[in-house]
XYZ file of C-alpha atoms in Angstrom:
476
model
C 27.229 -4.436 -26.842
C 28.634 -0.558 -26.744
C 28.642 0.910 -23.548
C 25.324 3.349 -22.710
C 26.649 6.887 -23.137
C 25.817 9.994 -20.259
C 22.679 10.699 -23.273
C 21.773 7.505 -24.004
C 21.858 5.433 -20.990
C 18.594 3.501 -19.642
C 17.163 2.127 -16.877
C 13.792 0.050 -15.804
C 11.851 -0.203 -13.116
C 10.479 -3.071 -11.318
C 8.316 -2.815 -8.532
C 6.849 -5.369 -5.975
C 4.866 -5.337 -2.714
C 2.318 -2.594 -1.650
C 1.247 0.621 -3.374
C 3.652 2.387 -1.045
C 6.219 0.905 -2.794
C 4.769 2.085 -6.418
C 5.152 5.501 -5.125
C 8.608 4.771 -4.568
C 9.600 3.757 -7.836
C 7.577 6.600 -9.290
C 9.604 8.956 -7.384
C 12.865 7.008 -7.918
C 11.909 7.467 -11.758
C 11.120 11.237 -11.370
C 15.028 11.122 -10.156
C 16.501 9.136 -12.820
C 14.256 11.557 -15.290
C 15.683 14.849 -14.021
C 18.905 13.204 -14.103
C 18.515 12.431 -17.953
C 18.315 8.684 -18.119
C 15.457 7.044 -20.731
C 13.544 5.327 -18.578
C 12.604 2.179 -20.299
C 9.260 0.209 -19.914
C 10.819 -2.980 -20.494
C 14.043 -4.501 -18.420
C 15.247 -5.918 -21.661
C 15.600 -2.642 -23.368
C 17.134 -0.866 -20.557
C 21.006 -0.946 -19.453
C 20.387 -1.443 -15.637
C 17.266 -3.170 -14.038
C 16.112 -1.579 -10.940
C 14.065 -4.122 -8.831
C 12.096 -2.295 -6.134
C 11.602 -5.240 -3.539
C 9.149 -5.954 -0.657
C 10.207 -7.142 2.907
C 7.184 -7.316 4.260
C 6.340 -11.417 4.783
C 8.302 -14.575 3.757
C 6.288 -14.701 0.235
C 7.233 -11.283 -0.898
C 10.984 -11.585 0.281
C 10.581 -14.984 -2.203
C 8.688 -12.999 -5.020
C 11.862 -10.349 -4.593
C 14.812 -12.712 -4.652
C 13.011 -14.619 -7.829
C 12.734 -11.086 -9.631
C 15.971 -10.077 -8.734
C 17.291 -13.484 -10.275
C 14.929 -12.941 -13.377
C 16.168 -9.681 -13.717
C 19.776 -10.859 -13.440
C 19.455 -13.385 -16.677
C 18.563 -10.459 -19.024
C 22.240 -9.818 -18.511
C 23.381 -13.022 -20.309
C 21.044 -12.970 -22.822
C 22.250 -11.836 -26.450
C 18.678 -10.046 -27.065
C 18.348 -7.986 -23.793
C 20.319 -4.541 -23.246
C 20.533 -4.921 -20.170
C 23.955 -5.250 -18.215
C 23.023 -4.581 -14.452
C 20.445 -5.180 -11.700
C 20.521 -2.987 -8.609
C 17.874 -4.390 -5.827
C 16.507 -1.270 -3.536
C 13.173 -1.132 -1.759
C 12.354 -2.915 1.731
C 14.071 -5.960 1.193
C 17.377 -4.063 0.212
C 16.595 -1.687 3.548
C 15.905 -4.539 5.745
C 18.838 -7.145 4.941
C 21.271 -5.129 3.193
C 24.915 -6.727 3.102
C 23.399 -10.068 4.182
C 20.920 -9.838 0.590
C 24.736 -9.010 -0.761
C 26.185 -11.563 -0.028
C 23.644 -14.475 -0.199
C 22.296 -12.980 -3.997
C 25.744 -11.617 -6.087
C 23.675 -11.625 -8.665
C 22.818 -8.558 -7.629
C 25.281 -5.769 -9.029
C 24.418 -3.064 -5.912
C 22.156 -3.423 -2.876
C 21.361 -0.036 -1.817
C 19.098 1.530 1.015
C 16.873 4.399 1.563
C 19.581 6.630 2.084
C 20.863 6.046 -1.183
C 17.809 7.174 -3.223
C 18.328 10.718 -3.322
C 22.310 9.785 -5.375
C 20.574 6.821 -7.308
C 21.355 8.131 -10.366
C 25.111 8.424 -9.281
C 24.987 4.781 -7.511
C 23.864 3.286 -11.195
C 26.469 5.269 -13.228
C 29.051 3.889 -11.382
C 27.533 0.324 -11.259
C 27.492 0.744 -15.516
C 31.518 1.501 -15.013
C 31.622 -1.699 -13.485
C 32.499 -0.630 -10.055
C 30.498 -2.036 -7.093
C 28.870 0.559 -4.738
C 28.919 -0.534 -0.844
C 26.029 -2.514 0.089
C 23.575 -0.991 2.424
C 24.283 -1.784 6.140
C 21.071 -1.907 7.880
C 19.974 -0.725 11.271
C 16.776 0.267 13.477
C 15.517 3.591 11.420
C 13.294 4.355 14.756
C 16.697 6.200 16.029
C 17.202 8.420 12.748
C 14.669 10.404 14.184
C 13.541 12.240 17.685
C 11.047 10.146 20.135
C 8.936 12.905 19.910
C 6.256 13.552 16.695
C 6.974 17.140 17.263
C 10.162 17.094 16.465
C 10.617 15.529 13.317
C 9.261 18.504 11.240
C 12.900 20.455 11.350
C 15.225 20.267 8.958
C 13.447 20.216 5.607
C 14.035 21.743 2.714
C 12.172 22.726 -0.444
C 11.902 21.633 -3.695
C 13.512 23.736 -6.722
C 12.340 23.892 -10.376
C 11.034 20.475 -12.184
C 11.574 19.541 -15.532
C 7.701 18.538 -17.420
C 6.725 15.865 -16.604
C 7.736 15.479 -12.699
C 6.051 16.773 -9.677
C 7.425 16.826 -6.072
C 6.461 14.390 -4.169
C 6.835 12.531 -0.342
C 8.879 15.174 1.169
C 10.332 18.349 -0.824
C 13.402 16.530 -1.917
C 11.921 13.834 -3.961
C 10.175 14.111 -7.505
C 8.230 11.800 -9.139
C 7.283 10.674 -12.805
C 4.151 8.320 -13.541
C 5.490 5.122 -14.591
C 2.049 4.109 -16.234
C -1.439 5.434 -17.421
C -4.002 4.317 -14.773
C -6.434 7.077 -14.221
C -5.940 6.543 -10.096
C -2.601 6.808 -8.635
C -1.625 6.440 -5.187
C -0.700 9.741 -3.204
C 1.431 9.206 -0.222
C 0.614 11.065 3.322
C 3.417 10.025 5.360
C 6.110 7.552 6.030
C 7.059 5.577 8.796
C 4.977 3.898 12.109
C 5.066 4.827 15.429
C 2.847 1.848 16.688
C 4.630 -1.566 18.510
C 2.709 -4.302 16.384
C 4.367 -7.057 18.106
C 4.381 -8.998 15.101
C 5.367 -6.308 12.244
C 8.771 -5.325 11.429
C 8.262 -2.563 9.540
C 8.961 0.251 11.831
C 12.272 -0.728 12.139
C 13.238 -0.616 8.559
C 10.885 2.514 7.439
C 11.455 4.094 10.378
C 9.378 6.659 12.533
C 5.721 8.592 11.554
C 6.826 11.627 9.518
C 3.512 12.951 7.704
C 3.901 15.826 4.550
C 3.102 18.597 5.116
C -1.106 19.562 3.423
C 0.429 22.015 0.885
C 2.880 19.244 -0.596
C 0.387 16.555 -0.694
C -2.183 19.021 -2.503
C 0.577 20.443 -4.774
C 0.954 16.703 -5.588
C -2.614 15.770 -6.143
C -2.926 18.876 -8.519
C -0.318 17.567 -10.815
C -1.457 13.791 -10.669
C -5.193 15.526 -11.630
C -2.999 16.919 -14.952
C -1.333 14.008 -15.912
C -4.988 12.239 -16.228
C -5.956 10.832 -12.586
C -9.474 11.014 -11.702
C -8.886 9.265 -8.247
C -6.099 9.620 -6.145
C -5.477 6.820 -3.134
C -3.975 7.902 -0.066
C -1.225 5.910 1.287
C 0.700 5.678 4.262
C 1.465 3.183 7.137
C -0.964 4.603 9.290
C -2.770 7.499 7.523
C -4.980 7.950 10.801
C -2.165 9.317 12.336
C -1.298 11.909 9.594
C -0.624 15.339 11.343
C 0.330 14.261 14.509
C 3.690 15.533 14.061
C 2.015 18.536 12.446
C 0.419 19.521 16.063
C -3.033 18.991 14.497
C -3.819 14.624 14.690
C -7.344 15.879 13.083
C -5.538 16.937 9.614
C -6.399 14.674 7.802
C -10.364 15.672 8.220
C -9.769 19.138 7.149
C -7.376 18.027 4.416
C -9.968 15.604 2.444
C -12.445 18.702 1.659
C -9.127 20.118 -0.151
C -8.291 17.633 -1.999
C -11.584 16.317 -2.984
C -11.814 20.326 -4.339
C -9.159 19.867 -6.520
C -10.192 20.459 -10.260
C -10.326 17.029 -12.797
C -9.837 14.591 -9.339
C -13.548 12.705 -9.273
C -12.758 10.421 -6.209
C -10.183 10.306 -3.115
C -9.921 7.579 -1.414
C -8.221 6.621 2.000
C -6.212 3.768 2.832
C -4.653 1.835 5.863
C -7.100 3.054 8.795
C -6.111 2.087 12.503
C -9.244 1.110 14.165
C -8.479 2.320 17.555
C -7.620 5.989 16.274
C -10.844 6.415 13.833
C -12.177 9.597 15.265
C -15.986 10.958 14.776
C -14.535 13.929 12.621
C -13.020 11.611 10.195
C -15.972 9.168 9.864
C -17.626 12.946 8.957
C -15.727 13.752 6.466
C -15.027 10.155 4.785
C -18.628 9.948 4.840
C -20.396 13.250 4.010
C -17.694 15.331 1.970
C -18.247 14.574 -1.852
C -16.036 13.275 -4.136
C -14.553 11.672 -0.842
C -15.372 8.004 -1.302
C -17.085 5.945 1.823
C -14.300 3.364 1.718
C -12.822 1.896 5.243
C -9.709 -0.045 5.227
C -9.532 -0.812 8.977
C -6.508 -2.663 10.530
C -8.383 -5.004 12.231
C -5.905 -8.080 12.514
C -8.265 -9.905 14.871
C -11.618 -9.693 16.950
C -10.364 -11.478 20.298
C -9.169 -9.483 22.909
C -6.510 -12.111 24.369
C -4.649 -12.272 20.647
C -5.182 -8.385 20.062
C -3.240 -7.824 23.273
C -0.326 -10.070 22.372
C -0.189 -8.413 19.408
C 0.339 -5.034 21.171
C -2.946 -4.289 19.570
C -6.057 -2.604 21.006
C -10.014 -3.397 20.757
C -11.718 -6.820 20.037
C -15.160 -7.875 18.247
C -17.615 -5.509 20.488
C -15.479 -2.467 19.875
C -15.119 -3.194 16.426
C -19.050 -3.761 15.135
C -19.161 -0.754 17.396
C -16.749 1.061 14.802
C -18.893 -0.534 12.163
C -21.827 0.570 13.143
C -20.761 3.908 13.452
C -19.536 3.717 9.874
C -22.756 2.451 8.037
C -25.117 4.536 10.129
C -23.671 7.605 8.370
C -23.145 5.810 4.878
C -25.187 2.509 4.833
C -23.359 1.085 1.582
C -20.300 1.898 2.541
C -16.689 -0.462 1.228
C -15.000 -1.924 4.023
C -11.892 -4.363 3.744
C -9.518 -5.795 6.149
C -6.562 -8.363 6.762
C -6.904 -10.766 9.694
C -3.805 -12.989 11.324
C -4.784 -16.752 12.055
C -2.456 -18.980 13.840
C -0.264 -16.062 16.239
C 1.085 -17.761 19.118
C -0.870 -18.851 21.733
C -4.213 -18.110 19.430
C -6.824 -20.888 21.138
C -9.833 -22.880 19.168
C -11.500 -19.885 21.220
C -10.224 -17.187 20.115
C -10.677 -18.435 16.417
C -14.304 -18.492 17.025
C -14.553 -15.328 18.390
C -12.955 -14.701 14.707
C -15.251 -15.965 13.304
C -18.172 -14.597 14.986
C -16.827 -11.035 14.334
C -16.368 -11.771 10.654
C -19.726 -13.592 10.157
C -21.377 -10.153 12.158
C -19.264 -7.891 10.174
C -20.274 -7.792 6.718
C -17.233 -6.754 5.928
C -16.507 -6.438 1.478
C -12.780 -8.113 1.359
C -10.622 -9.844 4.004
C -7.202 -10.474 3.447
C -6.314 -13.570 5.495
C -2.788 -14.689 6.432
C -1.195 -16.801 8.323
C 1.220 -16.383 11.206
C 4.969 -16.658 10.254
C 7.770 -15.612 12.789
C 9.741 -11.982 11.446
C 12.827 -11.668 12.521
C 13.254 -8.719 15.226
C 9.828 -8.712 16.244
C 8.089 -9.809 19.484
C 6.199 -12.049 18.719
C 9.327 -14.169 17.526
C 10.054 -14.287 21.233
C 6.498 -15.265 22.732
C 5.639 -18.962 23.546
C 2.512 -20.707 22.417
C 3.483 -21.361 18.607
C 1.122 -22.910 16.744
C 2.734 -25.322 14.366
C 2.901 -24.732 10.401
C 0.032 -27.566 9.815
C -2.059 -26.460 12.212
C -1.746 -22.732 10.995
C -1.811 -23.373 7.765
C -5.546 -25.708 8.929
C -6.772 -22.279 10.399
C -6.126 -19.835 7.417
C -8.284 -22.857 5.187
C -10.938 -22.732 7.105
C -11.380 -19.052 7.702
C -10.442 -18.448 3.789
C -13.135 -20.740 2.926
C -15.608 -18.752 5.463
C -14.523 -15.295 4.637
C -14.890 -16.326 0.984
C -18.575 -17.251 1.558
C -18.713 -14.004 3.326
C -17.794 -11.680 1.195
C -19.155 -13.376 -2.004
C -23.073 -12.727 0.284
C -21.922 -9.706 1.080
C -21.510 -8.790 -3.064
C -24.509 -10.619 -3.779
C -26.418 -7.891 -1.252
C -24.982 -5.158 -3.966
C -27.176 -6.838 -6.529
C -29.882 -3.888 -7.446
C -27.910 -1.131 -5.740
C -26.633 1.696 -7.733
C -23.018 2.249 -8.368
C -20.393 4.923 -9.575
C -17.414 3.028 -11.159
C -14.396 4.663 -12.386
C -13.246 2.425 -15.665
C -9.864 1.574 -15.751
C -9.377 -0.875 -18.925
C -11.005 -2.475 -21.459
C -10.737 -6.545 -21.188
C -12.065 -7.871 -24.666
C -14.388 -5.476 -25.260
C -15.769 -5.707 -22.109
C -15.352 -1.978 -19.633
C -13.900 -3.430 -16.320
C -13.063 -0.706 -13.081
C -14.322 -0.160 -9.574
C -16.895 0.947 -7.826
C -16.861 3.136 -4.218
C -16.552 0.396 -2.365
C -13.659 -1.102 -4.493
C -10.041 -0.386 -3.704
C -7.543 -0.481 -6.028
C -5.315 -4.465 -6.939
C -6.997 -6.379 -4.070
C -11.304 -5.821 -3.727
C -12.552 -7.382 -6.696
C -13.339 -5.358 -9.791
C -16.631 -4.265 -11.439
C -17.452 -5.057 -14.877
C -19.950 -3.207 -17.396
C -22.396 -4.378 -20.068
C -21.915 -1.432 -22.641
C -18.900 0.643 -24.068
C -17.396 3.223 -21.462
C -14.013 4.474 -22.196
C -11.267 4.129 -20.064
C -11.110 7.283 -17.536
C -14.463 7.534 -17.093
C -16.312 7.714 -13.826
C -20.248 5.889 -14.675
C -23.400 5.304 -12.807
C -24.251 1.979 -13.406
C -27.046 -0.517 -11.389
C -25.508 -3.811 -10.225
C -26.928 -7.056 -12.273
C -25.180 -9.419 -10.464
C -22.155 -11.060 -8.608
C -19.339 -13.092 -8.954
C -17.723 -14.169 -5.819
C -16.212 -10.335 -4.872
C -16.639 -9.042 -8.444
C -19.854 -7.125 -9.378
C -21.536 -7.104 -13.111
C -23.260 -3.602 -13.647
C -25.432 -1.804 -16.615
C -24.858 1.399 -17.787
C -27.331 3.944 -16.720
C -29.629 0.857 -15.903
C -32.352 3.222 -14.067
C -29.850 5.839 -13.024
């Protein structure tokens, strides 16, 4: 096959993990776009494959290597175009040289630092050279100890070509990779907080939030290109503005946004229970177009495992938090992830686990089980639970939270609902309701024709485990 020329040459992007991580590759193809590459929907059409890779747990790094490996066999196939696979993302970040040299499949294993030259780094990877692999290290030290601090230094944006907006700090720029009408919108990057069991800090580094006019500059452009709801990401939005000297931005930044003209619905994501404050239950619950949707960190109810895990609060504190929530806005969405199995997690403290989650109502719960992360804490502490026995615990709370949250969709039943329709699945409108986040809450589907894009009032007719069935302006 000829060589790609400087006009011609293509790449694709693959994305895994989080919907952090789709902001990434949105803003890694708002570089390649303003550098003049085709960005190509599918690998096989496009000269270099970039996989954008999770780190998070063991399954992801799997789900990573495997697409990184499925990429890699376009390149001996007759029918594909493709002649190179670069791996970035958290993965890439996190293991760097050692990803290298375990997966040469890989063409180029490049870091964070490398984004803002990617279109360089894949050039020279379609000459056949090799860039340097990424060596990693603890991102916490890039940056100052204090918030304060991190602010200096940044620089702003020049002209865009059509089509890409600035986005996640003035030196990136992004370019929708698909035609959803919701789109995440990212608030900051980084984690200040000592999870003893998460390793993310260390390879995404310290809280730095954007600053309000950047994020609304964003959301203006996203509301252009078609979005009717925009999802706010982060690592720990409740912490947005802290480095800002203002922690309570994010209250006085939702009116803004929810102001912006063509955006219908924002939505919040990644909450951290112990720094929800009364101003921001306010505004998630009382400022319209602002959608009543908690997702609240809540890892665990009992005190003795929340402390090990460097974590604050237990079950009273929490259906105190709850409370608080549904008094202002009694139909409110609220999802969480719990841990089962950390070390030294007793047939106590899993039924104070259960008792939160049977008390909490609560609309989704991710549940996973303990694994050890390398670099973290909780790798160190004694007490481990072995795999059978952890792998006993997440069955048996699965099966209970299932049961949960399929009542707790069944108590929808009769309710009124606005859902925002994303696609059409044989004829039949499916999208989500307030209480619905985006991938992971369940979906609702409607009786009668609504296009695509379009935000409905529809009464719920039934339930199917976490999924909702709805009519059309049923007695709206």
């Amino acid at each position: 096959m000829a060589a790609a020329t400087e006009t011609s040459r293509s790449a694709a992007l693959v994305t895994l993990g989080c919907v952090r991580n789709e902001v990434d590759s949105e803003e890694l193809a708002g570089r390649l776009a303003q550098a003049g590459w085709r960005l190509a929907a599918d690998p096989a059409a496009a000269d270099v494959v970039v996989v954008n890779t999770c780190g998070f747990v063991e399954q992801a790094k799997k789900d990573s290597v495997d697409a990184l490996l499925e990429a890699a066999g376009l390149k001996d196939d007759g029918a594909s175009r493709t002649r190179a696979v670069v791996a970035v993302g958290c993965l890439a970040e996190r293991y760097g040289t050692q990803l290298a040299d375990a997966l040469p499949e890989a063409d180029a294993v490049l870091g964070f630092d490398s984004y803002a030259g990617l279109s360089d780094h894949l050039a020279a990877v379609l000459r056949g050279e090799r860039p340097a692999s990424h060596t990693p290290a603890d991102r916490r030290r890039l940056l100052p100890v204090a918030p304060a601090e991190r602010q200096a230094g940044r620089a702003v944006a020049g002209d865009l070509p059509d089509g890409v907006a600035p986005a996640s700090g003035p030196r990136v720029v992004r370019r929708r990779l698909d035609g959803r009408p919701w789109a995440p919108l990212k608030l900051a990057t980084g984690c200040d907080r000592r999870c003893s069991f998460c390793a993310i800090p260390a390879f995404r580094g310290a809280f730095v939030s954007r600053r309000p006019a950047e994020v609304l500059d964003e959301a203006r452009w996203l509301a252009g290109q078609g979005v009717r709801e925009v999802y706010l990401v982060s690592e720990n939005s409740t912490s947005y503005g802290k480095d800002l000297g203002d922690v309570r931005l994010l209250e006085a930044l939702l009116p803004e946004l929810a102001a912006v003209e063509g955006l219908e619905r924002v939505r919040v994501s990644y909450l951290q229970p112990a720094e929800v404050r009364p101003g921001l239950l306010d505004a998630m619950t009382s400022v319209p177009g602002v959608v009543p949707y908690f997702d609240l960190s809540f890892q665990h109810s009992s005190p003795t495992v929340l402390r090990r895990m460097r974590r604050f609060g237990g079950t009273q504190e929490f259906l105190g938090l709850l409370d608080d929530v549904r008094r202002r806005a009694p139909e409110a969405g609220v999802r969480s992830n719990v841990i089962v199995g950390f070390p030294g997690e007793s047939e106590e403290d899993l039924a104070e686990l259960e008792r939160f989650l049977v008390a909490a109502r609560l609309d989704v719960v991710g549940v996973f089980g303990y694994s050890d992360e390398e670099g973290t804490e909780a790798a160190g502490l004694d007490g481990k639970l072995d795999e059978a026995e952890i792998a006993a615990r997440v069955d048996h709370v699965s099966r209970l939270v299932e049961e949960l949250t399929a009542q707790r969709a069944e108590e929808r039943v009769g309710s009124l609902v606005e859902v925002l329709v994303e696609e059409v699945e044989d004829g039949e409108p499916v999208g989500r309701a307030a209480h619905q986040g985006p991938d992971v809450d369940g979906v609702t589907r409607l009786t009668g024709p609504v296009p695509v894009g379009d935000l409905v009032t529809a009464r719920v007719v039934g339930s199917e485990g976490v999924d909702l069935l709805a009519e059309p302006g049923a007695g709206a």
